[in-house]
Amino acid sequence: MSRPEIEVRGLHKSFGANEVLRGIDLEIGQGEVVCVIGPSGSGKSTLLRCVNLLEEPSGGQVFVGGTEVTDEDVDIDAVRRRIGMVFQQFNLFPHLSVTENLTLPQRRVLGRDKAAAARIAAENLARVGLTEKAGAYPSSLSGGQQQRVAIARALAMGPEVMLFDEPTSALDPELVGDVLAVMRGLAQEGMTMMVVTHEMTFAREVADRVVFMDGGVIVEEGRPGQVIGAPRHERTRHFLSRLLDPAMAEVEEETSDQVGKGDA
């Protein structure tokens, strides 16, 4: 594997008595795409948020591009300028146009002048296929278009690493494809990407590695064909069977409810 662009060592995170991450070790090489999958509450999003210190780890170390993010003396603003983050919700400013949503962070955080910021905004709107929406406002865009604007905004900051936290989970199914197509393009360009997702087709086709988490630990990781196609662990197999066959999951839940009522 190429040199680690992201390195996580012995990472722990607790919220009160609830230990969400229980000693995570993970490396992501430069230009590598790693998809993190697992059930709700497994710690996936918390892990992602610890990488750029949106959540403060309870223990362990995180390095991005060789810089220790968890060092108490680190210039976290400088580190974050190298990391793009795309959330489930789009977090666009509703009172600003699409172009203004892209230029404002560049000017305030990076100190770019108005002309440079506008040029870079236009370049990145073209990357996500939304040049014609430059003057539009978020309320006039579909959810998928808003998410693509959010990706363009992150890219306009010139990140070395992109973090995606369930970027399609808030979208109607017919809007998911356009967002995933943009992410596929970024992967082909060689962007280092860490993606928390339930999109198994995307993970299988685009990821270099898939990491399955459950209960705050990494249960298994490997090539997509191995983790998704031929998982070694029963916990992984059970998760994938429920995800890929929701009807079976509903039957299991109904059976469990009936058993529980009988026990009561």
mmCIF file of C-alpha atoms in Angstrom:
data_model
loop_
_atom_site.group_PDB
_atom_site.id
_atom_site.type_symbol
_atom_site.label_atom_id
_atom_site.label_comp_id
_atom_site.label_asym_id
_atom_site.label_seq_id
_atom_site.Cartn_x
_atom_site.Cartn_y
_atom_site.Cartn_z
ATOM 1 C CA MET A 1 0.000 0.000 0.000
ATOM 2 C CA SER A 2 1.169 3.588 -0.655
ATOM 3 C CA ARG A 3 2.128 5.781 2.268
ATOM 4 C CA PRO A 4 -0.751 6.339 4.707
ATOM 5 C CA GLU A 5 -2.696 9.507 4.040
ATOM 6 C CA ILE A 6 -4.917 8.703 7.022
ATOM 7 C CA GLU A 7 -3.640 6.667 9.960
ATOM 8 C CA VAL A 8 -5.679 5.763 13.031
ATOM 9 C CA ARG A 9 -3.968 4.108 15.986
ATOM 10 C CA GLY A 10 -5.771 2.641 18.988
ATOM 11 C CA LEU A 11 -8.676 5.062 18.685
ATOM 12 C CA HIS A 12 -11.225 5.157 21.494
ATOM 13 C CA LYS A 13 -14.260 7.380 21.855
ATOM 14 C CA SER A 14 -16.791 7.388 24.679
ATOM 15 C CA PHE A 15 -19.906 9.454 25.253
ATOM 16 C CA GLY A 16 -20.296 9.215 28.998
ATOM 17 C CA ALA A 17 -20.446 5.521 29.888
ATOM 18 C CA ASN A 18 -21.113 4.546 26.256
ATOM 19 C CA GLU A 19 -17.894 3.433 24.557
ATOM 20 C CA VAL A 20 -18.561 3.963 20.850
ATOM 21 C CA LEU A 21 -15.065 3.216 19.507
ATOM 22 C CA ARG A 22 -13.052 0.467 21.169
ATOM 23 C CA GLY A 23 -9.518 0.669 19.847
ATOM 24 C CA ILE A 24 -9.630 1.260 16.080
ATOM 25 C CA ASP A 25 -6.511 0.752 13.951
ATOM 26 C CA LEU A 26 -6.803 1.760 10.301
ATOM 27 C CA GLU A 27 -4.584 3.027 7.492
ATOM 28 C CA ILE A 28 -5.722 4.591 4.220
ATOM 29 C CA GLY A 29 -3.100 5.060 1.538
ATOM 30 C CA GLN A 30 -2.712 8.029 -0.761
ATOM 31 C CA GLY A 31 -5.262 7.773 -3.563
ATOM 32 C CA GLU A 32 -7.066 4.874 -1.896
ATOM 33 C CA VAL A 33 -10.853 4.634 -1.571
ATOM 34 C CA VAL A 34 -12.047 2.912 1.603
ATOM 35 C CA CYS A 35 -15.742 2.312 2.271
ATOM 36 C CA VAL A 36 -16.811 1.803 5.881
ATOM 37 C CA ILE A 37 -19.982 -0.244 6.311
ATOM 38 C CA GLY A 38 -21.894 -1.584 9.287
ATOM 39 C CA PRO A 39 -25.160 -1.305 11.209
ATOM 40 C CA SER A 40 -26.439 1.882 12.803
ATOM 41 C CA GLY A 41 -24.649 2.581 16.056
ATOM 42 C CA SER A 42 -21.521 0.673 15.072
ATOM 43 C CA GLY A 43 -19.306 3.777 15.324
ATOM 44 C CA LYS A 44 -18.801 4.448 11.595
ATOM 45 C CA SER A 45 -19.714 8.133 11.598
ATOM 46 C CA THR A 46 -17.946 8.742 14.906
ATOM 47 C CA LEU A 47 -14.761 7.305 13.426
ATOM 48 C CA LEU A 48 -15.099 9.582 10.414
ATOM 49 C CA ARG A 49 -15.697 12.641 12.585
ATOM 50 C CA CYS A 50 -12.666 11.827 14.739
ATOM 51 C CA VAL A 51 -10.433 12.000 11.666
ATOM 52 C CA ASN A 52 -10.878 15.772 11.392
ATOM 53 C CA LEU A 53 -11.547 16.258 15.111
ATOM 54 C CA LEU A 54 -15.224 17.141 14.797
ATOM 55 C CA GLU A 55 -15.354 14.626 17.642
ATOM 56 C CA GLU A 56 -12.568 14.645 20.220
ATOM 57 C CA PRO A 57 -11.186 11.108 20.682
ATOM 58 C CA SER A 58 -11.049 9.724 24.215
ATOM 59 C CA GLY A 59 -7.778 7.951 23.439
ATOM 60 C CA GLY A 60 -5.484 6.987 20.606
ATOM 61 C CA GLN A 61 -3.956 8.932 17.730
ATOM 62 C CA VAL A 62 -5.056 10.150 14.309
ATOM 63 C CA PHE A 63 -2.638 11.267 11.567
ATOM 64 C CA VAL A 64 -3.564 12.984 8.299
ATOM 65 C CA GLY A 65 -0.789 13.428 5.750
ATOM 66 C CA GLY A 66 1.739 12.629 8.452
ATOM 67 C CA THR A 67 0.463 15.324 10.840
ATOM 68 C CA GLU A 68 -0.941 14.153 14.157
ATOM 69 C CA VAL A 69 -4.439 15.606 14.352
ATOM 70 C CA THR A 70 -4.751 14.510 17.988
ATOM 71 C CA ASP A 71 -1.613 16.392 19.122
ATOM 72 C CA GLU A 72 -2.799 19.068 21.530
ATOM 73 C CA ASP A 73 -0.489 21.608 19.850
ATOM 74 C CA VAL A 74 -1.656 20.899 16.287
ATOM 75 C CA ASP A 75 -2.984 23.728 14.126
ATOM 76 C CA ILE A 76 -6.310 21.991 13.534
ATOM 77 C CA ASP A 77 -7.538 24.712 11.156
ATOM 78 C CA ALA A 78 -4.525 24.084 8.909
ATOM 79 C CA VAL A 79 -5.177 20.338 8.995
ATOM 80 C CA ARG A 80 -8.866 20.765 8.218
ATOM 81 C CA ARG A 81 -8.019 22.836 5.151
ATOM 82 C CA ARG A 82 -6.547 19.623 3.733
ATOM 83 C CA ILE A 83 -9.701 17.593 4.474
ATOM 84 C CA GLY A 84 -13.009 17.900 2.633
ATOM 85 C CA MET A 85 -16.112 16.717 4.497
ATOM 86 C CA VAL A 86 -19.499 15.900 3.002
ATOM 87 C CA PHE A 87 -22.346 15.202 5.425
ATOM 88 C CA GLN A 88 -25.732 13.480 5.176
ATOM 89 C CA GLN A 89 -27.386 16.891 5.169
ATOM 90 C CA PHE A 90 -26.170 19.428 2.651
ATOM 91 C CA ASN A 91 -25.597 22.385 5.007
ATOM 92 C CA LEU A 92 -25.832 24.977 2.252
ATOM 93 C CA PHE A 93 -26.561 28.615 3.076
ATOM 94 C CA PRO A 94 -30.163 29.095 1.841
ATOM 95 C CA HIS A 95 -29.780 32.858 1.351
ATOM 96 C CA LEU A 96 -26.728 32.499 -0.908
ATOM 97 C CA SER A 97 -26.589 31.406 -4.524
ATOM 98 C CA VAL A 98 -24.763 28.232 -5.525
ATOM 99 C CA THR A 99 -21.705 30.208 -6.583
ATOM 100 C CA GLU A 100 -21.752 32.234 -3.358
ATOM 101 C CA ASN A 101 -21.928 29.006 -1.338
ATOM 102 C CA LEU A 102 -18.697 27.940 -3.044
ATOM 103 C CA THR A 103 -16.842 31.258 -2.966
ATOM 104 C CA LEU A 104 -17.554 32.336 0.622
ATOM 105 C CA PRO A 105 -15.472 29.586 2.328
ATOM 106 C CA GLN A 106 -12.611 30.114 -0.123
ATOM 107 C CA ARG A 107 -12.443 33.836 0.588
ATOM 108 C CA ARG A 108 -12.891 33.612 4.350
ATOM 109 C CA VAL A 109 -10.762 30.540 5.087
ATOM 110 C CA LEU A 110 -8.184 30.530 2.282
ATOM 111 C CA GLY A 111 -8.042 34.284 1.648
ATOM 112 C CA ARG A 112 -8.612 33.989 -2.098
ATOM 113 C CA ASP A 113 -9.702 37.103 -3.945
ATOM 114 C CA LYS A 114 -13.145 37.313 -5.491
ATOM 115 C CA ALA A 115 -12.039 36.527 -9.044
ATOM 116 C CA ALA A 116 -9.939 33.488 -8.080
ATOM 117 C CA ALA A 117 -12.682 32.131 -5.849
ATOM 118 C CA ALA A 118 -15.271 32.520 -8.626
ATOM 119 C CA ARG A 119 -13.005 30.787 -11.160
ATOM 120 C CA ILE A 120 -12.387 27.825 -8.842
ATOM 121 C CA ALA A 121 -16.095 27.663 -7.995
ATOM 122 C CA ALA A 122 -16.955 27.452 -11.688
ATOM 123 C CA GLU A 123 -14.360 24.725 -12.262
ATOM 124 C CA ASN A 124 -15.772 22.583 -9.478
ATOM 125 C CA LEU A 125 -19.397 23.119 -10.440
ATOM 126 C CA ALA A 126 -18.387 21.784 -13.843
ATOM 127 C CA ARG A 127 -16.796 18.750 -12.156
ATOM 128 C CA VAL A 128 -20.134 17.849 -10.576
ATOM 129 C CA GLY A 129 -22.184 18.697 -13.676
ATOM 130 C CA LEU A 130 -23.960 21.776 -12.328
ATOM 131 C CA THR A 131 -22.533 24.686 -14.301
ATOM 132 C CA GLU A 132 -26.036 25.798 -15.294
ATOM 133 C CA LYS A 133 -27.054 26.109 -11.611
ATOM 134 C CA ALA A 134 -24.372 28.652 -10.669
ATOM 135 C CA GLY A 135 -26.887 31.444 -10.046
ATOM 136 C CA ALA A 136 -29.602 29.293 -8.490
ATOM 137 C CA TYR A 137 -30.498 29.145 -4.812
ATOM 138 C CA PRO A 138 -30.548 25.889 -2.805
ATOM 139 C CA SER A 139 -34.341 25.900 -2.433
ATOM 140 C CA SER A 140 -34.726 25.536 -6.208
ATOM 141 C CA LEU A 141 -32.468 22.457 -6.374
ATOM 142 C CA SER A 142 -33.284 18.799 -5.847
ATOM 143 C CA GLY A 143 -31.676 16.987 -2.948
ATOM 144 C CA GLY A 144 -29.218 15.301 -5.277
ATOM 145 C CA GLN A 145 -28.228 18.619 -6.808
ATOM 146 C CA GLN A 146 -27.759 20.159 -3.367
ATOM 147 C CA GLN A 147 -25.484 17.303 -2.362
ATOM 148 C CA ARG A 148 -23.444 17.734 -5.544
ATOM 149 C CA VAL A 149 -23.092 21.435 -4.713
ATOM 150 C CA ALA A 150 -21.896 20.432 -1.244
ATOM 151 C CA ILE A 151 -19.275 18.169 -2.838
ATOM 152 C CA ALA A 152 -18.207 20.984 -5.190
ATOM 153 C CA ARG A 153 -17.903 23.334 -2.209
ATOM 154 C CA ALA A 154 -15.606 20.874 -0.437
ATOM 155 C CA LEU A 155 -13.526 20.356 -3.595
ATOM 156 C CA ALA A 156 -13.157 24.108 -4.117
ATOM 157 C CA MET A 157 -11.046 24.213 -0.951
ATOM 158 C CA GLY A 158 -8.424 21.986 -2.625
ATOM 159 C CA PRO A 159 -8.488 19.070 -0.158
ATOM 160 C CA GLU A 160 -6.025 16.190 -0.191
ATOM 161 C CA VAL A 161 -8.553 13.882 1.488
ATOM 162 C CA MET A 162 -12.341 13.639 1.175
ATOM 163 C CA LEU A 163 -14.559 12.236 3.935
ATOM 164 C CA PHE A 164 -18.149 11.251 3.095
ATOM 165 C CA ASP A 165 -20.664 10.521 5.862
ATOM 166 C CA GLU A 166 -23.609 8.658 4.286
ATOM 167 C CA PRO A 167 -23.799 11.218 1.450
ATOM 168 C CA THR A 168 -26.828 9.598 -0.214
ATOM 169 C CA SER A 169 -28.872 8.559 2.835
ATOM 170 C CA ALA A 170 -31.080 11.682 2.786
ATOM 171 C CA LEU A 171 -31.824 11.413 -0.937
ATOM 172 C CA ASP A 172 -34.751 9.923 -2.805
ATOM 173 C CA PRO A 173 -33.598 6.729 -4.567
ATOM 174 C CA GLU A 174 -33.805 8.224 -8.052
ATOM 175 C CA LEU A 175 -31.365 11.003 -7.048
ATOM 176 C CA VAL A 176 -28.654 8.757 -5.623
ATOM 177 C CA GLY A 177 -27.049 7.815 -8.921
ATOM 178 C CA ASP A 178 -25.869 11.312 -9.866
ATOM 179 C CA VAL A 179 -24.116 11.798 -6.521
ATOM 180 C CA LEU A 180 -22.429 8.401 -6.716
ATOM 181 C CA ALA A 181 -21.319 9.179 -10.276
ATOM 182 C CA VAL A 182 -19.514 12.285 -9.006
ATOM 183 C CA MET A 183 -17.834 10.213 -6.295
ATOM 184 C CA ARG A 184 -16.799 7.604 -8.869
ATOM 185 C CA GLY A 185 -15.191 10.387 -10.877
ATOM 186 C CA LEU A 186 -13.233 11.588 -7.848
ATOM 187 C CA ALA A 187 -11.982 8.058 -7.230
ATOM 188 C CA GLN A 188 -10.816 7.823 -10.841
ATOM 189 C CA GLU A 189 -8.959 11.117 -10.400
ATOM 190 C CA GLY A 190 -7.001 9.577 -7.519
ATOM 191 C CA MET A 191 -8.647 11.400 -4.610
ATOM 192 C CA THR A 192 -8.075 9.758 -1.219
ATOM 193 C CA MET A 193 -11.563 8.971 0.064
ATOM 194 C CA MET A 194 -13.058 7.539 3.252
ATOM 195 C CA VAL A 195 -16.748 6.828 2.692
ATOM 196 C CA VAL A 196 -19.318 5.735 5.269
ATOM 197 C CA THR A 197 -22.087 4.200 3.183
ATOM 198 C CA HIS A 198 -24.832 1.631 2.804
ATOM 199 C CA GLU A 199 -24.479 1.674 -0.989
ATOM 200 C CA MET A 200 -23.075 -1.815 -1.502
ATOM 201 C CA THR A 201 -22.890 -1.563 -5.291
ATOM 202 C CA PHE A 202 -20.762 1.560 -4.995
ATOM 203 C CA ALA A 203 -18.546 -0.090 -2.377
ATOM 204 C CA ARG A 204 -18.118 -3.200 -4.502
ATOM 205 C CA GLU A 205 -17.314 -1.309 -7.707
ATOM 206 C CA VAL A 206 -15.326 1.698 -6.482
ATOM 207 C CA ALA A 207 -13.656 0.881 -3.160
ATOM 208 C CA ASP A 208 -10.115 -0.430 -2.944
ATOM 209 C CA ARG A 209 -10.995 -1.795 0.491
ATOM 210 C CA VAL A 210 -14.138 -2.287 2.539
ATOM 211 C CA VAL A 211 -14.131 -2.056 6.332
ATOM 212 C CA PHE A 212 -16.992 -3.660 8.262
ATOM 213 C CA MET A 213 -17.588 -2.231 11.746
ATOM 214 C CA ASP A 214 -19.866 -3.451 14.504
ATOM 215 C CA GLY A 215 -19.943 -2.666 18.201
ATOM 216 C CA GLY A 216 -17.205 -0.055 17.951
ATOM 217 C CA VAL A 217 -14.590 -2.388 16.451
ATOM 218 C CA ILE A 218 -13.430 -3.373 12.976
ATOM 219 C CA VAL A 219 -14.747 -6.904 12.494
ATOM 220 C CA GLU A 220 -13.095 -7.442 9.127
ATOM 221 C CA GLU A 221 -11.587 -5.559 6.225
ATOM 222 C CA GLY A 222 -10.329 -6.456 2.783
ATOM 223 C CA ARG A 223 -11.029 -6.215 -0.912
ATOM 224 C CA PRO A 224 -14.700 -5.601 -1.768
ATOM 225 C CA GLY A 225 -15.081 -9.003 -3.394
ATOM 226 C CA GLN A 226 -13.949 -10.656 -0.184
ATOM 227 C CA VAL A 227 -15.790 -8.586 2.463
ATOM 228 C CA ILE A 228 -19.035 -8.170 0.500
ATOM 229 C CA GLY A 229 -18.873 -11.233 -1.721
ATOM 230 C CA ALA A 230 -17.393 -13.812 0.653
ATOM 231 C CA PRO A 231 -17.271 -12.451 4.220
ATOM 232 C CA ARG A 232 -15.361 -14.522 6.758
ATOM 233 C CA HIS A 233 -17.257 -13.461 9.882
ATOM 234 C CA GLU A 234 -20.818 -14.350 10.818
ATOM 235 C CA ARG A 235 -21.507 -10.773 11.971
ATOM 236 C CA THR A 236 -20.610 -9.495 8.495
ATOM 237 C CA ARG A 237 -22.713 -12.157 6.777
ATOM 238 C CA HIS A 238 -25.718 -11.363 8.976
ATOM 239 C CA PHE A 239 -25.443 -7.621 8.334
ATOM 240 C CA LEU A 240 -25.164 -8.064 4.573
ATOM 241 C CA SER A 241 -28.046 -10.526 4.426
ATOM 242 C CA ARG A 242 -30.325 -8.032 6.185
ATOM 243 C CA LEU A 243 -29.094 -5.130 4.046
ATOM 244 C CA LEU A 244 -29.364 -6.958 0.736
ATOM 245 C CA ASP A 245 -32.660 -8.706 1.578
ATOM 246 C CA PRO A 246 -34.820 -6.231 3.566
ATOM 247 C CA ALA A 247 -37.862 -8.531 3.321
ATOM 248 C CA MET A 248 -35.990 -11.183 5.264
ATOM 249 C CA ALA A 249 -34.969 -8.598 7.844
ATOM 250 C CA GLU A 250 -38.630 -7.617 8.334
ATOM 251 C CA VAL A 251 -39.586 -11.271 8.835
ATOM 252 C CA GLU A 252 -36.820 -11.639 11.420
ATOM 253 C CA GLU A 253 -37.992 -8.524 13.284
ATOM 254 C CA GLU A 254 -41.621 -9.669 13.298
ATOM 255 C CA THR A 255 -40.573 -13.090 14.573
ATOM 256 C CA SER A 256 -38.454 -11.490 17.264
ATOM 257 C CA ASP A 257 -41.358 -9.246 18.317
ATOM 258 C CA GLN A 258 -43.678 -12.240 18.561
ATOM 259 C CA VAL A 259 -41.173 -14.181 20.637
ATOM 260 C CA GLY A 260 -40.702 -11.187 22.888
ATOM 261 C CA LYS A 261 -44.450 -10.830 23.448
ATOM 262 C CA GLY A 262 -44.687 -14.528 24.195
ATOM 263 C CA ASP A 263 -41.901 -14.247 26.762
ATOM 264 C CA ALA A 264 -43.666 -11.328 28.402
#
